Short mmCIF file of C-alpha atoms in Angstrom, two decimals:
data_model
loop_
_atom_site.label_atom_id
_atom_site.label_comp_id
_atom_site.label_asym_id
_atom_site.label_seq_id
_atom_site.Cartn_x
_atom_site.Cartn_y
_atom_site.Cartn_z
CA UNK A 1 0.00 0.00 0.00
CA UNK A 2 2.93 2.38 0.48
CA UNK A 3 3.18 2.52 -3.33
CA UNK A 4 -0.13 4.36 -3.62
CA UNK A 5 0.35 7.15 -1.06
CA UNK A 6 2.97 9.92 -0.71
CA UNK A 7 6.05 9.25 1.37
CA UNK A 8 6.33 12.85 2.54
CA UNK A 9 4.75 16.21 1.72
CA UNK A 10 4.82 19.85 2.78
CA UNK A 11 1.68 21.48 4.12
CA UNK A 12 -0.41 22.53 7.09
CA UNK A 13 -2.38 20.13 9.29
CA UNK A 14 -4.64 20.21 12.31
CA UNK A 15 -5.32 17.12 14.38
CA UNK A 16 -6.63 16.03 17.75
CA UNK A 17 -8.64 13.60 19.86
CA UNK A 18 -12.33 13.65 20.73
CA UNK A 19 -14.80 11.75 22.92
CA UNK A 20 -12.45 10.59 25.63
CA UNK A 21 -9.63 10.01 23.11
CA UNK A 22 -11.66 7.33 21.34
CA UNK A 23 -11.68 9.32 18.09
CA UNK A 24 -8.63 10.79 16.39
CA UNK A 25 -8.93 13.21 13.47
CA UNK A 26 -6.44 14.88 11.15
CA UNK A 27 -7.03 17.17 8.17
CA UNK A 28 -4.57 19.22 6.17
CA UNK A 29 -3.73 21.07 2.97
CA UNK A 30 -0.52 19.97 1.25
CA UNK A 31 1.44 20.73 -1.93
CA UNK A 32 0.27 17.40 -3.34
CA UNK A 33 2.66 14.55 -3.94
CA UNK A 34 2.42 11.76 -6.47
CA UNK A 35 2.18 8.14 -5.32
CA UNK A 36 5.35 7.05 -3.49
CA UNK A 37 6.84 10.55 -3.95
CA UNK A 38 8.54 12.81 -1.41
CA UNK A 39 7.70 16.50 -1.85
CA UNK A 40 10.29 18.43 0.16
CA UNK A 41 10.06 21.93 -1.26
CA UNK A 42 9.39 22.28 -4.99
CA UNK A 43 5.79 22.60 -6.21
CA UNK A 44 5.14 23.05 -9.91
CA UNK A 45 1.56 24.36 -9.75
CA UNK A 46 -0.89 26.29 -7.56
CA UNK A 47 -3.20 23.34 -6.89
CA UNK A 48 -3.12 21.70 -3.45
CA UNK A 49 -4.24 18.37 -2.00
CA UNK A 50 -6.73 18.17 0.86
CA UNK A 51 -5.97 15.09 2.96
CA UNK A 52 -7.93 13.79 5.96
CA UNK A 53 -8.21 10.84 8.28
CA UNK A 54 -10.55 9.69 11.04
CA UNK A 55 -9.66 6.77 13.31
CA UNK A 56 -11.89 5.45 16.10
CA UNK A 57 -11.33 3.04 19.00
CA UNK A 58 -14.94 2.64 20.14
CA UNK A 59 -14.20 0.30 23.08
CA UNK A 60 -10.92 1.88 24.23
CA UNK A 61 -12.16 3.05 27.64
CA UNK A 62 -14.08 -0.06 28.68
CA UNK A 63 -13.36 -3.68 29.52
CA UNK A 64 -14.92 -5.10 26.39
CA UNK A 65 -13.41 -8.01 24.48
CA UNK A 66 -12.99 -5.49 21.64
CA UNK A 67 -11.00 -2.97 23.68
CA UNK A 68 -8.09 -3.30 21.23
CA UNK A 69 -10.19 -2.68 18.10
CA UNK A 70 -9.47 0.33 15.89
CA UNK A 71 -11.20 1.37 12.67
CA UNK A 72 -10.43 4.24 10.36
CA UNK A 73 -10.46 5.73 6.90
CA UNK A 74 -8.19 8.22 5.20
CA UNK A 75 -8.49 9.98 1.88
CA UNK A 76 -7.16 12.73 -0.35
CA UNK A 77 -8.46 14.97 -3.12
CA UNK A 78 -6.34 17.10 -5.40
CA UNK A 79 -5.50 18.20 -8.92
CA UNK A 80 -2.26 17.78 -10.84
CA UNK A 81 -1.05 19.92 -13.76
CA UNK A 82 1.77 18.50 -15.84
CA UNK A 83 3.17 16.56 -12.90
CA UNK A 84 5.47 13.56 -13.19
CA UNK A 85 4.00 10.08 -12.91
CA UNK A 86 5.06 7.54 -10.28
CA UNK A 87 7.22 4.43 -10.43
CA UNK A 88 6.17 1.56 -8.17
CA UNK A 89 8.44 -0.79 -6.22
CA UNK A 90 8.31 -4.24 -4.69
CA UNK A 91 8.68 -4.72 -0.91
CA UNK A 92 12.33 -5.49 -1.68
CA UNK A 93 12.58 -2.05 -3.35
CA UNK A 94 13.03 -3.33 -6.90
CA UNK A 95 11.44 -1.11 -9.54
CA UNK A 96 8.57 -3.20 -10.94
CA UNK A 97 6.29 -0.72 -12.73
CA UNK A 98 6.77 2.51 -14.65
CA UNK A 99 4.72 4.35 -17.26
CA UNK A 100 6.53 4.02 -20.59
CA UNK A 101 4.52 6.26 -22.94
CA UNK A 102 6.37 9.39 -24.12
CA UNK A 103 4.90 12.78 -23.24
CA UNK A 104 2.88 11.29 -20.37
CA UNK A 105 2.00 13.50 -17.39
CA UNK A 106 -0.48 13.54 -14.54
CA UNK A 107 -3.04 16.17 -15.54
CA UNK A 108 -6.35 16.18 -13.72
CA UNK A 109 -8.06 14.95 -10.59
CA UNK A 110 -6.21 12.67 -8.19
CA UNK A 111 -8.15 10.94 -5.40
CA UNK A 112 -7.25 8.31 -2.82
CA UNK A 113 -9.26 6.36 -0.27
CA UNK A 114 -7.79 4.11 2.40
CA UNK A 115 -9.87 2.15 4.93
CA UNK A 116 -7.84 0.55 7.71
CA UNK A 117 -8.30 -1.47 10.90
CA UNK A 118 -6.44 -3.28 13.65
CA UNK A 119 -7.27 -5.57 16.56
CA UNK A 120 -5.03 -6.45 19.49
CA UNK A 121 -5.95 -8.96 22.17
CA UNK A 122 -3.50 -10.41 24.66
CA UNK A 123 -0.40 -11.70 22.86
CA UNK A 124 -1.95 -11.42 19.37
CA UNK A 125 -2.36 -8.55 16.91
CA UNK A 126 -3.83 -8.16 13.42
CA UNK A 127 -3.63 -5.11 11.14
CA UNK A 128 -5.04 -4.51 7.68
CA UNK A 129 -5.24 -1.67 5.18
CA UNK A 130 -6.47 -1.01 1.65
CA UNK A 131 -5.57 1.84 -0.69
CA UNK A 132 -7.17 2.92 -3.95
CA UNK A 133 -5.48 5.66 -5.98
CA UNK A 134 -7.17 7.20 -9.04
CA UNK A 135 -5.26 9.67 -11.25
CA UNK A 136 -6.11 11.30 -14.56
CA UNK A 137 -3.20 11.04 -17.03
CA UNK A 138 -2.64 12.82 -20.33
CA UNK A 139 -0.46 11.80 -23.27
CA UNK A 140 -0.05 14.34 -26.02
CA UNK A 141 -2.96 16.65 -26.77
CA UNK A 142 -5.97 14.36 -26.94
CA UNK A 143 -5.23 11.03 -25.20
CA UNK A 144 -6.28 10.98 -21.59
CA UNK A 145 -8.04 8.72 -19.10
CA UNK A 146 -8.36 8.07 -15.39
CA UNK A 147 -6.60 4.98 -14.06
CA UNK A 148 -7.26 3.34 -10.69
CA UNK A 149 -4.62 1.23 -8.96
CA UNK A 150 -5.30 -0.79 -5.80
CA UNK A 151 -3.31 -2.38 -3.02
CA UNK A 152 -3.90 -4.07 0.34
CA UNK A 153 -2.00 -5.83 3.08
CA UNK A 154 -2.79 -7.91 6.14
CA UNK A 155 -0.20 -8.46 8.87
CA UNK A 156 -0.24 -10.31 12.17
CA UNK A 157 2.02 -10.67 15.20
CA UNK A 158 2.20 -13.02 18.18
CA UNK A 159 4.32 -12.37 21.28
CA UNK A 160 6.06 -15.58 22.35
CA UNK A 161 7.20 -14.37 25.77
CA UNK A 162 3.84 -13.31 27.19
CA UNK A 163 3.93 -9.51 26.84
CA UNK A 164 0.87 -7.72 25.48
CA UNK A 165 0.76 -6.95 21.77
CA UNK A 166 -0.20 -3.40 20.80
CA UNK A 167 -0.09 -1.00 17.87
CA UNK A 168 2.57 1.05 19.69
CA UNK A 169 4.92 -1.90 20.01
CA UNK A 170 6.03 -4.26 22.76
CA UNK A 171 7.49 -3.42 26.16
CA UNK A 172 9.56 -6.38 27.46
CA UNK A 173 8.62 -7.59 30.92
CA UNK A 174 12.38 -7.83 31.61
CA UNK A 175 15.00 -6.04 29.53
CA UNK A 176 17.91 -8.05 28.16
CA UNK A 177 20.40 -8.64 30.98
CA UNK A 178 22.83 -11.57 30.93
CA UNK A 179 23.61 -11.22 34.62
CA UNK A 180 19.93 -11.64 35.49
CA UNK A 181 19.35 -14.31 32.83
CA UNK A 182 16.77 -12.02 31.20
CA UNK A 183 16.41 -12.16 27.42
CA UNK A 184 13.82 -9.49 26.64
CA UNK A 185 10.80 -10.28 24.48
CA UNK A 186 10.35 -12.32 21.30
CA UNK A 187 7.66 -11.95 18.66
CA UNK A 188 6.81 -13.73 15.41
CA UNK A 189 5.24 -11.75 12.57
CA UNK A 190 3.71 -12.42 9.16
CA UNK A 191 2.31 -10.40 6.30
CA UNK A 192 0.59 -10.86 2.94
CA UNK A 193 -0.07 -8.07 0.46
CA UNK A 194 -0.99 -7.33 -3.13
CA UNK A 195 -0.61 -4.48 -5.64
CA UNK A 196 -2.85 -4.50 -8.73
CA UNK A 197 -2.43 -2.11 -11.67
CA UNK A 198 -5.37 -0.94 -13.76
CA UNK A 199 -5.65 -3.11 -16.90
CA UNK A 200 -6.51 -0.02 -18.95
CA UNK A 201 -2.96 1.26 -18.45
CA UNK A 202 -1.64 -1.55 -20.63
CA UNK A 203 -4.62 -1.76 -23.00
CA UNK A 204 -4.20 1.91 -23.94
CA UNK A 205 -0.42 1.77 -24.26
CA UNK A 206 0.50 3.89 -21.23
CA UNK A 207 2.82 1.08 -20.03
CA UNK A 208 4.23 -2.16 -21.43
CA UNK A 209 3.76 -5.64 -19.99
CA UNK A 210 7.23 -6.46 -21.37
CA UNK A 211 8.81 -4.27 -18.70
CA UNK A 212 6.15 -3.53 -16.06
CA UNK A 213 4.23 -5.99 -13.91
CA UNK A 214 0.44 -5.97 -13.81
CA UNK A 215 0.28 -7.37 -10.28
CA UNK A 216 2.55 -8.36 -7.42
CA UNK A 217 1.76 -10.67 -4.49
CA UNK A 218 4.11 -10.61 -1.52
CA UNK A 219 4.31 -12.64 1.67
CA UNK A 220 6.76 -12.39 4.51
CA UNK A 221 7.58 -13.85 7.93
CA UNK A 222 9.88 -12.63 10.65
CA UNK A 223 11.19 -12.92 14.18
CA UNK A 224 11.60 -9.80 16.33
CA UNK A 225 13.76 -9.70 19.46
CA UNK A 226 13.09 -6.76 21.77
CA UNK A 227 16.13 -6.29 24.01
CA UNK A 228 14.38 -3.26 25.55
CA UNK A 229 11.59 -0.86 24.68
CA UNK A 230 13.94 1.02 22.34
CA UNK A 231 16.17 -1.74 20.92
CA UNK A 232 14.91 -4.39 18.52
CA UNK A 233 16.67 -6.97 16.35
CA UNK A 234 14.59 -8.13 13.37
CA UNK A 235 15.17 -11.12 11.09
CA UNK A 236 12.80 -11.23 8.11
CA UNK A 237 12.21 -13.17 4.91
CA UNK A 238 9.99 -11.86 2.14
CA UNK A 239 9.04 -13.34 -1.23
CA UNK A 240 7.27 -11.49 -4.05
CA UNK A 241 5.66 -13.09 -7.11
CA UNK A 242 4.99 -11.00 -10.23
CA UNK A 243 2.41 -11.19 -13.00
CA UNK A 244 3.96 -10.22 -16.35
CA UNK A 245 6.75 -7.64 -16.55
CA UNK A 246 9.32 -9.70 -18.51
CA UNK A 247 10.20 -9.81 -22.21
CA UNK A 248 7.46 -11.32 -24.30
CA UNK A 249 4.89 -10.51 -21.64
CA UNK A 250 6.09 -13.37 -19.44
CA UNK A 251 6.10 -13.26 -15.64
CA UNK A 252 9.12 -11.56 -14.13
CA UNK A 253 11.18 -13.92 -11.93
#
């Protein structure tokens, strides 16, 4: 999902908590970055992006079984004029998709929507998110269309040493200390995710299946060792499978 949102942008934001800190809101006006882009200073047009997010933890202040449940949705609305188009990457940071048509720019409305949720109970945690990014692109003087790309991921964690799982991380019951025979906390993690490109991108010649993938599916597992609240050693393995993206329209290895 990181492919379909900005990494970093410049703007102005207000945010806060309501209703006994069960509801968090944030809304801002930003220069407007492309997917996966980092906008540090330069802005090539007067249009701005309005970005907002609401996240609720309806059972946060009670003793309900669902005390660790959180639900939210974020979104953005903006307009691009002659802006560059994004390149997407795999979880391993390999470039797997780029628009190949000459004279292609983002020129028109750009919207995103991203529902998200998590649930933590005891030693176990589960987090999921979905992102849909729709951008109008123009090639030359009279070829334009709106393309919608989608991505989602689901990740889970389980604490092996008995500490409570939470969105904010794990606090070891006993920090790593050889003299006290304390080893900190251990956690296993897993994730599965998918990125799907709009078929119209390839049908209309805005990108080539000989060099860009149409979909990627990634799974990963890992072991985290928390020596203290602020020190973590992580060992991970991740594997990504690609649809198309190789010469002749074959699947990229």
